[in-house]
XYZ file of C-alpha atoms in Angstrom:
210
model
C -19.462 -37.777 -7.440
C -18.385 -34.398 -5.920
C -19.925 -30.598 -7.027
C -18.681 -29.293 -10.465
C -18.462 -25.703 -10.397
C -18.898 -23.771 -13.333
C -15.980 -22.318 -15.558
C -18.404 -18.473 -15.824
C -18.905 -19.047 -11.865
C -14.465 -19.369 -11.560
C -12.464 -16.430 -10.693
C -9.651 -17.807 -13.289
C -9.767 -20.003 -16.118
C -10.672 -24.014 -14.670
C -8.127 -26.337 -16.396
C -8.709 -29.668 -17.377
C -6.883 -30.965 -14.303
C -9.408 -27.962 -12.105
C -12.871 -29.665 -13.454
C -11.927 -33.323 -13.318
C -10.898 -32.560 -9.810
C -14.257 -30.959 -8.853
C -15.713 -33.714 -10.321
C -14.545 -35.795 -7.556
C -14.622 -36.269 -3.381
C -11.596 -36.144 -1.469
C -12.924 -40.157 -0.928
C -12.235 -39.971 -4.547
C -8.898 -38.042 -4.935
C -4.969 -39.436 -4.884
C -2.957 -37.232 -2.897
C 0.283 -36.486 -4.573
C 3.156 -38.752 -3.094
C 6.865 -37.587 -2.845
C 8.175 -39.526 -6.040
C 5.173 -38.644 -8.092
C 6.073 -34.899 -7.332
C 9.712 -35.004 -8.296
C 8.369 -37.140 -11.821
C 6.478 -34.435 -12.283
C 8.422 -31.548 -11.735
C 11.771 -33.123 -13.609
C 9.374 -33.544 -16.534
C 7.941 -29.919 -15.902
C 4.428 -31.146 -16.249
C 3.300 -28.402 -13.223
C -0.273 -28.116 -14.919
C -0.633 -31.766 -13.086
C -0.352 -30.109 -9.961
C -4.254 -30.198 -7.801
C -5.625 -28.955 -4.897
C -8.253 -32.243 -3.518
C -11.607 -31.066 -4.092
C -12.849 -29.487 -1.172
C -9.920 -27.650 -1.177
C -10.184 -26.053 -4.889
C -13.853 -25.456 -4.150
C -12.788 -23.141 -0.918
C -9.860 -21.947 -3.299
C -12.603 -20.910 -5.554
C -14.726 -18.943 -3.095
C -11.720 -17.503 -1.310
C -10.450 -16.342 -4.561
C -13.824 -14.500 -5.918
C -14.036 -12.925 -2.447
C -11.032 -12.059 -2.040
C -11.103 -10.136 -5.687
C -13.998 -8.522 -4.413
C -12.996 -7.176 -1.521
C -9.043 -6.195 -2.553
C -9.481 -5.722 -6.342
C -6.464 -8.270 -7.352
C -4.930 -11.487 -5.022
C -1.670 -9.005 -5.403
C -3.203 -6.848 -2.995
C -4.410 -8.918 -0.461
C -0.715 -10.013 -0.024
C 0.577 -6.763 0.042
C -1.638 -5.490 2.767
C -1.292 -8.882 4.211
C 0.940 -11.690 3.679
C 4.256 -9.799 2.320
C 6.893 -7.338 4.045
C 4.953 -3.852 4.836
C 8.647 -2.884 3.790
C 8.330 -3.502 0.189
C 5.642 -0.747 -0.340
C 3.429 -1.587 -3.886
C 4.625 -2.320 -7.433
C 7.025 -1.242 -8.662
C 9.250 -2.484 -6.015
C 12.700 -1.031 -5.327
C 14.637 -3.984 -4.622
C 18.413 -3.972 -2.946
C 19.309 -6.484 -5.512
C 19.161 -7.072 -8.983
C 19.622 -10.431 -8.335
C 16.655 -12.180 -6.542
C 17.210 -13.744 -3.361
C 20.988 -12.740 -3.137
C 19.658 -9.801 -0.176
C 17.366 -11.057 2.707
C 15.432 -7.887 2.438
C 14.350 -8.644 -1.089
C 11.812 -11.960 -0.212
C 9.733 -13.261 2.217
C 9.238 -17.062 3.102
C 5.999 -18.090 3.920
C 4.301 -21.606 4.368
C 1.649 -21.953 0.876
C -2.194 -20.664 2.660
C -3.587 -23.028 -0.639
C -1.367 -26.062 -0.999
C -1.955 -28.594 -3.694
C -3.007 -31.884 -2.433
C 0.281 -33.589 -0.850
C 0.394 -36.774 1.251
C 0.827 -36.430 5.030
C 4.047 -35.004 6.003
C 5.088 -32.628 2.965
C 4.955 -29.074 3.506
C 4.347 -26.602 0.343
C 6.349 -23.735 1.478
C 6.157 -20.180 -0.973
C 9.238 -17.996 -1.614
C 8.501 -14.447 -2.517
C 10.900 -12.010 -4.097
C 10.677 -8.449 -5.119
C 13.306 -8.815 -7.544
C 12.449 -10.254 -10.650
C 13.223 -13.649 -11.861
C 14.194 -13.558 -15.858
C 11.711 -15.590 -17.067
C 11.814 -16.783 -21.514
C 9.443 -14.710 -24.130
C 7.995 -18.187 -25.016
C 5.139 -19.595 -22.137
C 7.094 -17.321 -19.420
C 9.110 -20.557 -18.082
C 12.381 -19.661 -16.284
C 15.635 -18.865 -18.140
C 18.927 -21.361 -17.678
C 20.360 -19.301 -15.614
C 17.216 -17.880 -13.692
C 16.646 -21.565 -13.094
C 20.692 -22.262 -11.852
C 20.586 -18.917 -9.154
C 16.836 -20.126 -7.718
C 18.600 -24.049 -7.835
C 21.591 -22.283 -5.530
C 18.861 -19.907 -3.075
C 17.342 -23.355 -2.333
C 20.722 -25.234 -1.125
C 21.626 -22.599 0.907
C 18.187 -21.299 2.577
C 16.738 -24.858 2.649
C 18.910 -27.514 1.770
C 22.002 -27.139 3.774
C 19.466 -26.379 6.823
C 18.503 -29.977 6.814
C 22.092 -31.156 6.940
C 23.339 -35.114 5.658
C 20.711 -35.973 3.233
C 19.051 -32.630 2.959
C 18.439 -32.967 -0.939
C 16.789 -35.512 -0.313
C 13.571 -33.858 1.562
C 13.390 -30.975 -0.525
C 12.247 -30.096 -4.406
C 11.422 -27.188 -5.863
C 9.423 -25.459 -8.548
C 8.476 -22.380 -10.191
C 5.515 -21.876 -12.394
C 5.851 -20.577 -15.533
C 3.663 -17.729 -16.228
C 0.315 -18.856 -17.997
C -0.133 -21.330 -14.902
C 0.491 -18.451 -11.929
C -2.222 -17.172 -10.046
C -0.659 -14.207 -8.714
C 1.747 -12.514 -11.948
C 3.048 -9.059 -10.268
C 5.257 -10.640 -7.686
C 7.395 -13.506 -8.565
C 7.631 -16.702 -6.047
C 8.927 -19.817 -5.869
C 7.051 -23.108 -4.261
C 9.593 -25.201 -2.342
C 8.011 -28.746 -0.983
C 9.293 -29.918 1.665
C 8.766 -33.404 3.431
C 9.464 -34.921 7.221
C 10.823 -31.500 8.356
C 10.185 -30.380 12.319
C 7.148 -27.454 12.832
C 10.742 -25.818 14.668
C 12.644 -25.509 11.331
C 9.273 -24.791 9.656
C 8.986 -21.549 11.827
C 12.512 -20.435 11.500
C 12.507 -20.732 7.234
C 9.060 -18.358 7.999
C 9.425 -16.166 10.496
C 9.534 -12.253 9.680
C 12.872 -10.988 10.056
C 13.283 -6.848 11.517
C 13.984 -5.776 7.788
C 10.404 -7.267 6.512
C 9.336 -4.593 8.614
C 8.390 -1.420 7.419
């Protein structure tokens, strides 16, 4: 069995799933398959998503060190990953509608993906325009869910051509599950996508530069 990280030492509250994962080794861990991911997303069981044990341990260590160096994960992202043109919160987006203006969002490969089967890539679309959420668990409203679905279709599915809808899924963690809450973001999962297309989706654009 793998070594468990103490809950007190973790830089964020460990869920029961996290604790279970940390009791395992990578060899014991079962990666999420595409079909399993579809079921979890359709059922909104997002708390069941998990990282490989070694990745979760590294993520805990990285989060601890990054918070010590930058104060918050958001400060690190603003310094090194998100567009310099955005400045610091509160942002001044070009559009009040999320993902409507290209300068308001940035698409990146997730630095800390969940434990997926081979061929699945984890992408994050960050937006400086807030995405409306309800007042209970902080899940998306029906209107914002429809809006994000439209963006994912335009940006990802349509680029893949016929059958593209079978290669793309997305979700947005409700507030209680988010490790970064200051900047809204959506998770996109794609499978069997060529590296050239991934590079095209995640390339820095002129309007991202300060």
